Amino acid sequence: MHNWKHVTTSLWSRSAGRVGLLGVMGLTVLALTSLVWSPYPPEAVAGASLMPPGLLHPLGTNGLGQDIFSQVLCGCRVSLLVALTVSIGSSSCGFFIGAAAGYYPRRLGVFLMRLVDVLMAIPRLPMIILLAVFLRPHLLNVTAVLIFLSWPGVARTIRSQVLALREQDSIRFVRFCGGGFTYVLHRHLIRELFPLLLAKSAMAASYAIVAEAGLSFLGLGDPTLKSWGTMIRGALDYPGLLWMPAWTWWLVPPAMMVSLAVFFCTLLGYGLDEALRRQEGE
Amino acid sequence: MSRHLQRRAATYLLVFLVAVSLNFLLPRAIPGNPLEELSSGLGNLPIQLDPETLKALQSYYGLDRPLLEQFRRYLEGLVTGQLGYSISYRAPVNSLLLQRFPWTLLLTLSSLVLSFCAAVLLGTRSAKRRNGEWRVLLPAVFFESVPSFVLGSLLLVLLGVKLPLFPLSGAYSAFSDAEGVWQVLDIAHHAALPVLVLSTSSFFSAYLVVRSSVLLVSQEPYVLMAALKGLPEPIIRYRYVLRTALLPLITFFGVRLAYSAGGAILIEVLFAYPGVGRLIYEAVLSHDYPLLQGAFLVFTVWIIAVNFLTDCLYMSLDPRVKEV
Amino acid sequence: MTHRSGIVFLIWLLAVCACSGDDKASTGDPSKPAAQASRELHLAGGDWGVPTPFTFYPRGPGYIHLSLIYDTLVWKDATGLIPWLAERWQRSADGLEWTFHLRPGAAWQDGKPVTARDVCFTFDYLRKHPVEWFDLDAVATVLEVDDDTALFRLRRPYAPFLTQVAGNVPIIPQHIWQDVADPRSSATFERAVGSGPYRLSHYDKAQGAYAYRANTNFFLGPPRIEKIVFVPVGDPVAALERGLVDEGGVPASLLARFTNREDFAMVSGPSYWVLTLRFNDERYPFSRTGVRQALAYAVERDALIRQAVPGGLQGAKPGNPGFLPPDSSWHDAALQHLYPHDLAKATALLRENGIEDRDGDQVCEGEDGAPLRFTLITTPQYLREAEAVKLMLEKIGLPVQPKAMDVKSLDASVREGRFDLALTGHGGLGADPSVIMGFGAVARRARNFAAPSIPEYTVLAEQLLTCPDLPQRMELCRRMQRIYAQQLPTLPLYYPVWFSVYRSTVLDNWFYTAQGGVGIGIPSPYNKLVFIRGKRS
């Protein structure tokens, strides 16, 4: 059984984990801030177009005269929301399906793993694009598509872990005493696999951020929300922008923010993974 | 064929069937009508289809038939290699795909080969030094985190506009009479930025895989033995360690190869590169069913084929797999 | 160590690429220096399909490409219709028969003469293989009277026949197409043979590159511009600045970069496009004519142009409640000032319709006493205008929330009636009024546009379509505009202006085509006459 305190201290002791944790916390604070306060509404025309950064607009304005700082804040909210939902959704889906497949390795397991194989062999990005268009652009749909396409990976990992766990003496004993799947699941499997699941969901979160930004960049995301991908696309679509100084405050901030958000989530994932492995090693 | 391979083949066949049916159904479920998309949109000229023309066009594209019959025609077409006629591009889908796929292949293959060579070279060297891991890890993770289109758009500005070293779009100069070496250089020049972006994003994960694999192998007793025998360091590194360490890399390469063709969509769109990815993107925008199906099929077949080949290769290299 | 090797690797990569870059630069763009000498014109490319009538993309630039290779019976210059393949024509008194006399000496690019048989064949063939761009509904038959004379019989009188059919349908050579069963899949590069001033010499679909060479056998003599090259460019404005193209449309906000530069000159013209405030007239309160009129009094169109997009709407003209732009010869100037900015009048009109601010919170309540709130949907491009409209409507106590969405979602919302107010655009307003979307509401074609729903309007629209007499048509059109302005299914906000900047050293006689633009009204400077005439000497 994992020692929680051990995992957290181990995560904190590694610089990767620490940076990731702090970064994700920082972004969360930003996103929460944007819920209650942002200098301007992100959609509002708040000034002249393409104003350089200054007192009124800390990051300047875009071609429409909207405040970039407010949009970056709003984008943070959108990205984190998608990241959180997708990571929770895909890891819980993946966990239950993977656990079921591992616990009943014969018929159900084989069937579920075939399903996983099929889903994993479908070209991902083309599929995301196709589904995003098919479902009409809405944040909820984007999230659903991302969950749909990212649970199989989690399920595969969980299954192999459960396959091993179910042969452990303690669990064999529980099963011998008549503990069913649900009992074993919530008394043993969740506790055993939770840190692993956490690492997996951090990875899923970083994937979700990239995918959402990519979709918005293609113009297939939710058109009513200002996300980082939409901002990047808007900047690149603006005629002649790349030849003006304005790209530095219009294109760079969302680009940096996407990269940082993915970076922090990935680091957190690596950190958790490592902390876990070290603990197992001991 | 071994049992393992047979099972894989069965899975892939299943994948293929599911993909083919999805491929047919999904585009038709997209709201909107391809014929309407032809001339709609803000600011375009109003082309008013009179009912007769609309009917004639629908029957030409077979859109007026019942769904089942459309499906039958679609399957027949697949068998005979006829993928239909693209509504928005006004050309047979086959020829469009044939035109575009080599460019996607060029981008994916060259970026993968480049990044893997670099990963192997640098990964084996860095694995020697075990301390200061995070100094390697942090930048590696950071570069892996930058989404390809973000890196691409920044490089586009820096190396295409500020320092105009590279062309901004396209796969070769239009109307250039260059031949032979010059033509190759021209193509390389155009592919440089997209390939650089794609290889950067696959370099670091490959690098991490090589590094951990090498680290693992170098702890094996036979490597220690070789070191004790006093063999020179390069020989140990490349002949003893690397050979074994490369095995997991093959699977990794295969997976990357399979999926990066689809992953290049964003980069192809960004650099206006004439690959299948951009084609699928434009087909989505114009609701061009036949083209969508064709492009999606190409990606699916590509993934299945590469995965299967990787399986075969892996088996022939690692005898342990046969026992599974 | 690892760091350094990573950086070294990147530098090496860059170096390799840069080398090839330098190599390219020395040989790069070989055609450019010679361009001026050989009268070569570079324009921004893009894939618009193989330029044959069956494979061109049915959007503006596609038809421009088509028009370089193919000729129509009549054409348009800066002032109006001019003879083209047909040297003269007559209309029968009942308007049901049109006779066209072909220009002697016109030949296909492969040398064979153009005859009336080709004209008949074109229309028969296009009927068998319809193409959405060509509306042949009015044409019953086309007969060959003799080698040089073709007779069109119409199903009913069709007033815009010359522009919509004779000036739009490209005549195709019978000897090339007669054995082709499926023109869509067999319309190849080699089949792009017409009688026009240019022949296709290079086409690259993947890159969107075209090259055309002058047809020396052209019936008006060899065109002056000998080669037209459509090069793929990422950013047209930058391409123009860097000399990759010789002409390009430039948004008004970027015009400053080209003014006061000797080598650049500018031509501008009406875009025949309108931004309208569309009301959902199936939803209360916009189902009331009075409410729509109140909004027209409240929205100050002049101020919108001045304030909403400072500098970005240079030259734009304020909306005419009668829908047609002031640049159109059909425009009824009397309607232009029908709804002056008058908040008192707007408030009074709202009150008449049961809408007023009863509790003094600056927000009007409807008849049922509930406060009114609306969303104004638009595309991100017109968000500034939406914000300006919002401020103007706030003054009469109607809070409006602008919401941006992509063009397709907007179109769908409007089509399905899921909106209160929408900012949308209409193009092609320079064409004959009977075919303008949203204006000539011919019942049979009613699809996705706003038109007054009263029967009189429809009757007038039918008459406008068939009436052959111009003064009479003018009067019909004026009456329709008056109804439109009174009913206000949409409120036109402004008509922007198109700016095209060109390198005057290469070609300087650019003009804007009469009656709304090239063909059926494409507001593009690429009229083939420009290329045929070449540079002013």
JSON list of N, CA and C in Angstrom, two decimals, chain C residues 240 247-250 255 265-269 498-502 510 512 525-526:
[
{"chain": "C", "resi": 240, "resn": "LEU", "atom": "N", "xyz": [2.93, 41.81, -51.56]},
{"chain": "C", "resi": 240, "resn": "LEU", "atom": "CA", "xyz": [2.91, 43.01, -52.39]},
{"chain": "C", "resi": 240, "resn": "LEU", "atom": "C", "xyz": [4.09, 43.91, -52.03]},
{"chain": "C", "resi": 247, "resn": "GLU", "atom": "N", "xyz": [0.04, 43.29, -57.63]},
{"chain": "C", "resi": 247, "resn": "GLU", "atom": "CA", "xyz": [-1.23, 43.90, -57.28]},
{"chain": "C", "resi": 247, "resn": "GLU", "atom": "C", "xyz": [-1.82, 43.11, -56.13]},
{"chain": "C", "resi": 248, "resn": "GLY", "atom": "N", "xyz": [-2.58, 43.75, -55.27]},
{"chain": "C", "resi": 248, "resn": "GLY", "atom": "CA", "xyz": [-3.21, 43.01, -54.20]},
{"chain": "C", "resi": 248, "resn": "GLY", "atom": "C", "xyz": [-4.26, 43.85, -53.49]},
{"chain": "C", "resi": 249, "resn": "GLY", "atom": "N", "xyz": [-5.29, 43.18, -53.00]},
{"chain": "C", "resi": 249, "resn": "GLY", "atom": "CA", "xyz": [-6.29, 43.87, -52.20]},
{"chain": "C", "resi": 249, "resn": "GLY", "atom": "C", "xyz": [-5.68, 44.18, -50.85]},
{"chain": "C", "resi": 250, "resn": "VAL", "atom": "N", "xyz": [-5.85, 45.40, -50.37]},
{"chain": "C", "resi": 250, "resn": "VAL", "atom": "CA", "xyz": [-5.25, 45.79, -49.10]},
{"chain": "C", "resi": 250, "resn": "VAL", "atom": "C", "xyz": [-6.36, 46.31, -48.20]},
{"chain": "C", "resi": 255, "resn": "LEU", "atom": "N", "xyz": [-3.57, 50.57, -45.51]},
{"chain": "C", "resi": 255, "resn": "LEU", "atom": "CA", "xyz": [-3.30, 51.36, -46.70]},
{"chain": "C", "resi": 255, "resn": "LEU", "atom": "C", "xyz": [-2.14, 52.32, -46.50]},
{"chain": "C", "resi": 265, "resn": "ALA", "atom": "N", "xyz": [0.49, 52.55, -56.66]},
{"chain": "C", "resi": 265, "resn": "ALA", "atom": "CA", "xyz": [-0.68, 53.38, -56.86]},
{"chain": "C", "resi": 265, "resn": "ALA", "atom": "C", "xyz": [-1.88, 52.57, -56.43]},
{"chain": "C", "resi": 266, "resn": "MET", "atom": "N", "xyz": [-3.01, 53.22, -56.35]},
{"chain": "C", "resi": 266, "resn": "MET", "atom": "CA", "xyz": [-4.15, 52.54, -55.78]},
{"chain": "C", "resi": 266, "resn": "MET", "atom": "C", "xyz": [-5.39, 52.74, -56.64]},
{"chain": "C", "resi": 267, "resn": "VAL", "atom": "N", "xyz": [-6.18, 51.72, -56.74]},
{"chain": "C", "resi": 267, "resn": "VAL", "atom": "CA", "xyz": [-7.48, 51.88, -57.35]},
{"chain": "C", "resi": 267, "resn": "VAL", "atom": "C", "xyz": [-8.49, 51.41, -56.33]},
{"chain": "C", "resi": 268, "resn": "SER", "atom": "N", "xyz": [-9.59, 52.13, -56.22]},
{"chain": "C", "resi": 268, "resn": "SER", "atom": "CA", "xyz": [-10.57, 51.69, -55.25]},
{"chain": "C", "resi": 268, "resn": "SER", "atom": "C", "xyz": [-11.94, 51.71, -55.92]},
{"chain": "C", "resi": 269, "resn": "GLY", "atom": "N", "xyz": [-12.83, 51.00, -55.34]},
{"chain": "C", "resi": 269, "resn": "GLY", "atom": "CA", "xyz": [-14.16, 50.94, -55.91]},
{"chain": "C", "resi": 269, "resn": "GLY", "atom": "C", "xyz": [-15.12, 50.37, -54.91]},
{"chain": "C", "resi": 498, "resn": "TRP", "atom": "N", "xyz": [-13.45, 48.84, -51.59]},
{"chain": "C", "resi": 498, "resn": "TRP", "atom": "CA", "xyz": [-12.37, 47.91, -51.87]},
{"chain": "C", "resi": 498, "resn": "TRP", "atom": "C", "xyz": [-11.14, 48.69, -52.29]},
{"chain": "C", "resi": 499, "resn": "PHE", "atom": "N", "xyz": [-9.99, 48.37, -51.75]},
{"chain": "C", "resi": 499, "resn": "PHE", "atom": "CA", "xyz": [-8.77, 49.03, -52.17]},
{"chain": "C", "resi": 499, "resn": "PHE", "atom": "C", "xyz": [-7.83, 48.02, -52.79]},
{"chain": "C", "resi": 500, "resn": "SER", "atom": "N", "xyz": [-7.35, 48.37, -53.93]},
{"chain": "C", "resi": 500, "resn": "SER", "atom": "CA", "xyz": [-6.39, 47.49, -54.57]},
{"chain": "C", "resi": 500, "resn": "SER", "atom": "C", "xyz": [-5.15, 48.31, -54.86]},
{"chain": "C", "resi": 501, "resn": "VAL", "atom": "N", "xyz": [-4.02, 47.86, -54.34]},
{"chain": "C", "resi": 501, "resn": "VAL", "atom": "CA", "xyz": [-2.77, 48.59, -54.53]},
{"chain": "C", "resi": 501, "resn": "VAL", "atom": "C", "xyz": [-1.96, 47.87, -55.59]},
{"chain": "C", "resi": 502, "resn": "TYR", "atom": "N", "xyz": [-1.38, 48.60, -56.51]},
{"chain": "C", "resi": 502, "resn": "TYR", "atom": "CA", "xyz": [-0.63, 47.95, -57.58]},
{"chain": "C", "resi": 502, "resn": "TYR", "atom": "C", "xyz": [0.68, 48.66, -57.85]},
{"chain": "C", "resi": 510, "resn": "TRP", "atom": "N", "xyz": [-5.58, 49.76, -64.28]},
{"chain": "C", "resi": 510, "resn": "TRP", "atom": "CA", "xyz": [-6.60, 49.02, -63.55]},
{"chain": "C", "resi": 510, "resn": "TRP", "atom": "C", "xyz": [-7.87, 49.86, -63.48]},
{"chain": "C", "resi": 512, "resn": "TYR", "atom": "N", "xyz": [-12.37, 49.63, -62.34]},
{"chain": "C", "resi": 512, "resn": "TYR", "atom": "CA", "xyz": [-13.43, 48.82, -61.77]},
{"chain": "C", "resi": 512, "resn": "TYR", "atom": "C", "xyz": [-14.52, 48.61, -62.80]},
{"chain": "C", "resi": 525, "resn": "PRO", "atom": "N", "xyz": [-10.73, 43.55, -59.43]},
{"chain": "C", "resi": 525, "resn": "PRO", "atom": "CA", "xyz": [-10.12, 44.37, -60.48]},
{"chain": "C", "resi": 525, "resn": "PRO", "atom": "C", "xyz": [-9.65, 43.53, -61.67]},
{"chain": "C", "resi": 526, "resn": "TYR", "atom": "N", "xyz": [-9.72, 42.22, -61.56]},
{"chain": "C", "resi": 526, "resn": "TYR", "atom": "CA", "xyz": [-9.15, 41.39, -62.63]},
{"chain": "C", "resi": 526, "resn": "TYR", "atom": "C", "xyz": [-10.13, 41.23, -63.79]}
]
